[in-house]
Amino acid sequence: MAKMDRKEQVVGELKRRGKRMTKQRLLLLDIILNGDHRCGKEIYYDAIKTDPGMGLATVYRMLAVLEEIGVLDRSYQYDLEAPFE
């Protein structure tokens, strides 16, 4: 699926669920669709290049919303070498 089609689908779903589509949310969506980020901070660092007023909390709220609507899956992998004794 083309990135523009995917973006339109996500924007449509966000609007359907009553979420406002701000310039910051659209910017974050573009960054997420066009990048290969391993964490929210990497998305944040890309976002502040375009919008220095972007807050880290805004990035994480957007990630949470995208996860909530089922278009993003954030998996946290913590690997403990040995159990605590």
PDB file of C-alpha atoms in Angstrom:
ATOM      1  CA  MET A   1       0.000   0.000   0.000  1.00  0.00           C
ATOM      2  CA  ALA A   2       1.321   3.440  -0.897  1.00  0.00           C
ATOM      3  CA  LYS A   3       2.330   5.727   1.945  1.00  0.00           C
ATOM      4  CA  MET A   4      -0.201   8.360   0.902  1.00  0.00           C
ATOM      5  CA  ASP A   5      -3.006   5.793   0.930  1.00  0.00           C
ATOM      6  CA  ARG A   6      -1.874   4.598   4.354  1.00  0.00           C
ATOM      7  CA  LYS A   7      -1.721   8.167   5.642  1.00  0.00           C
ATOM      8  CA  GLU A   8      -5.221   8.890   4.342  1.00  0.00           C
ATOM      9  CA  GLN A   9      -6.534   5.746   6.035  1.00  0.00           C
ATOM     10  CA  VAL A  10      -4.938   6.647   9.362  1.00  0.00           C
ATOM     11  CA  VAL A  11      -6.159  10.254   9.186  1.00  0.00           C
ATOM     12  CA  GLY A  12      -9.648   9.006   8.337  1.00  0.00           C
ATOM     13  CA  GLU A  13      -9.649   6.621  11.285  1.00  0.00           C
ATOM     14  CA  LEU A  14      -8.397   9.309  13.653  1.00  0.00           C
ATOM     15  CA  LYS A  15     -11.128  11.690  12.506  1.00  0.00           C
ATOM     16  CA  ARG A  16     -13.753   8.950  12.759  1.00  0.00           C
ATOM     17  CA  ARG A  17     -12.757   8.500  16.391  1.00  0.00           C
ATOM     18  CA  GLY A  18     -13.040  12.209  17.069  1.00  0.00           C
ATOM     19  CA  LYS A  19      -9.328  13.018  17.144  1.00  0.00           C
ATOM     20  CA  ARG A  20      -8.272  16.430  15.900  1.00  0.00           C
ATOM     21  CA  MET A  21      -5.739  16.497  13.087  1.00  0.00           C
ATOM     22  CA  THR A  22      -3.291  19.185  14.097  1.00  0.00           C
ATOM     23  CA  LYS A  23      -0.224  20.227  12.130  1.00  0.00           C
ATOM     24  CA  GLN A  24       1.908  18.469  14.734  1.00  0.00           C
ATOM     25  CA  ARG A  25      -0.025  15.201  14.408  1.00  0.00           C
ATOM     26  CA  LEU A  26       0.247  15.331  10.619  1.00  0.00           C
ATOM     27  CA  LEU A  27       3.988  15.992  10.892  1.00  0.00           C
ATOM     28  CA  LEU A  28       4.428  13.067  13.273  1.00  0.00           C
ATOM     29  CA  LEU A  29       2.416  10.810  11.009  1.00  0.00           C
ATOM     30  CA  ASP A  30       4.630  11.731   8.048  1.00  0.00           C
ATOM     31  CA  ILE A  31       7.772  11.088  10.092  1.00  0.00           C
ATOM     32  CA  ILE A  32       6.500   7.715  11.302  1.00  0.00           C
ATOM     33  CA  LEU A  33       5.452   6.619   7.817  1.00  0.00           C
ATOM     34  CA  ASN A  34       8.702   7.743   6.183  1.00  0.00           C
ATOM     35  CA  GLY A  35      11.183   6.628   8.792  1.00  0.00           C
ATOM     36  CA  ASP A  36      12.592   3.606  10.486  1.00  0.00           C
ATOM     37  CA  HIS A  37      12.544   4.590  14.132  1.00  0.00           C
ATOM     38  CA  ARG A  38      13.234   2.331  17.078  1.00  0.00           C
ATOM     39  CA  CYS A  39      11.789   4.589  19.752  1.00  0.00           C
ATOM     40  CA  GLY A  40       9.751   7.694  20.410  1.00  0.00           C
ATOM     41  CA  LYS A  41      12.837   9.797  21.032  1.00  0.00           C
ATOM     42  CA  GLU A  42      14.107   9.149  17.500  1.00  0.00           C
ATOM     43  CA  ILE A  43      10.758  10.356  16.149  1.00  0.00           C
ATOM     44  CA  TYR A  44      10.994  13.374  18.446  1.00  0.00           C
ATOM     45  CA  TYR A  45      14.505  14.258  17.207  1.00  0.00           C
ATOM     46  CA  ASP A  46      13.266  14.161  13.605  1.00  0.00           C
ATOM     47  CA  ALA A  47      10.174  16.204  14.477  1.00  0.00           C
ATOM     48  CA  ILE A  48      12.007  19.057  16.184  1.00  0.00           C
ATOM     49  CA  LYS A  49      14.051  19.607  13.015  1.00  0.00           C
ATOM     50  CA  THR A  50      10.816  20.817  11.406  1.00  0.00           C
ATOM     51  CA  ASP A  51       8.931  22.019  14.477  1.00  0.00           C
ATOM     52  CA  PRO A  52      11.266  23.088  17.301  1.00  0.00           C
ATOM     53  CA  GLY A  53       8.222  23.650  19.531  1.00  0.00           C
ATOM     54  CA  MET A  54       7.247  19.972  19.436  1.00  0.00           C
ATOM     55  CA  GLY A  55       7.259  18.355  22.857  1.00  0.00           C
ATOM     56  CA  LEU A  56       8.346  14.825  23.654  1.00  0.00           C
ATOM     57  CA  ALA A  57       5.006  14.267  25.410  1.00  0.00           C
ATOM     58  CA  THR A  58       3.216  15.124  22.151  1.00  0.00           C
ATOM     59  CA  VAL A  59       5.163  12.392  20.367  1.00  0.00           C
ATOM     60  CA  TYR A  60       4.313   9.780  22.984  1.00  0.00           C
ATOM     61  CA  ARG A  61       0.645  10.812  23.051  1.00  0.00           C
ATOM     62  CA  MET A  62       0.507  10.400  19.263  1.00  0.00           C
ATOM     63  CA  LEU A  63       2.149   6.987  19.490  1.00  0.00           C
ATOM     64  CA  ALA A  64      -0.394   5.974  22.132  1.00  0.00           C
ATOM     65  CA  VAL A  65      -3.286   7.140  19.938  1.00  0.00           C
ATOM     66  CA  LEU A  66      -1.924   5.227  16.941  1.00  0.00           C
ATOM     67  CA  GLU A  67      -1.536   2.132  19.087  1.00  0.00           C
ATOM     68  CA  GLU A  68      -5.051   2.596  20.487  1.00  0.00           C
ATOM     69  CA  ILE A  69      -6.608   2.604  17.010  1.00  0.00           C
ATOM     70  CA  GLY A  70      -4.570  -0.443  15.996  1.00  0.00           C
ATOM     71  CA  VAL A  71      -2.275   1.006  13.336  1.00  0.00           C
ATOM     72  CA  LEU A  72       0.912   0.862  15.394  1.00  0.00           C
ATOM     73  CA  ASP A  73       2.320  -1.859  17.558  1.00  0.00           C
ATOM     74  CA  ARG A  74       4.915  -0.775  20.072  1.00  0.00           C
ATOM     75  CA  SER A  75       6.587  -3.752  21.620  1.00  0.00           C
ATOM     76  CA  TYR A  76       8.905  -3.347  24.506  1.00  0.00           C
ATOM     77  CA  GLN A  77      11.586  -5.955  24.778  1.00  0.00           C
ATOM     78  CA  TYR A  78      13.449  -6.256  28.016  1.00  0.00           C
ATOM     79  CA  ASP A  79      15.714  -9.213  28.382  1.00  0.00           C
ATOM     80  CA  LEU A  80      17.026 -10.134  31.795  1.00  0.00           C
ATOM     81  CA  GLU A  81      20.007 -12.419  31.585  1.00  0.00           C
ATOM     82  CA  ALA A  82      19.327 -14.324  34.797  1.00  0.00           C
ATOM     83  CA  PRO A  83      16.528 -14.273  37.360  1.00  0.00           C
ATOM     84  CA  PHE A  84      17.110 -12.378  40.563  1.00  0.00           C
ATOM     85  CA  GLU A  85      18.155 -14.552  43.439  1.00  0.00           C
TER      86      GLU A  85
END
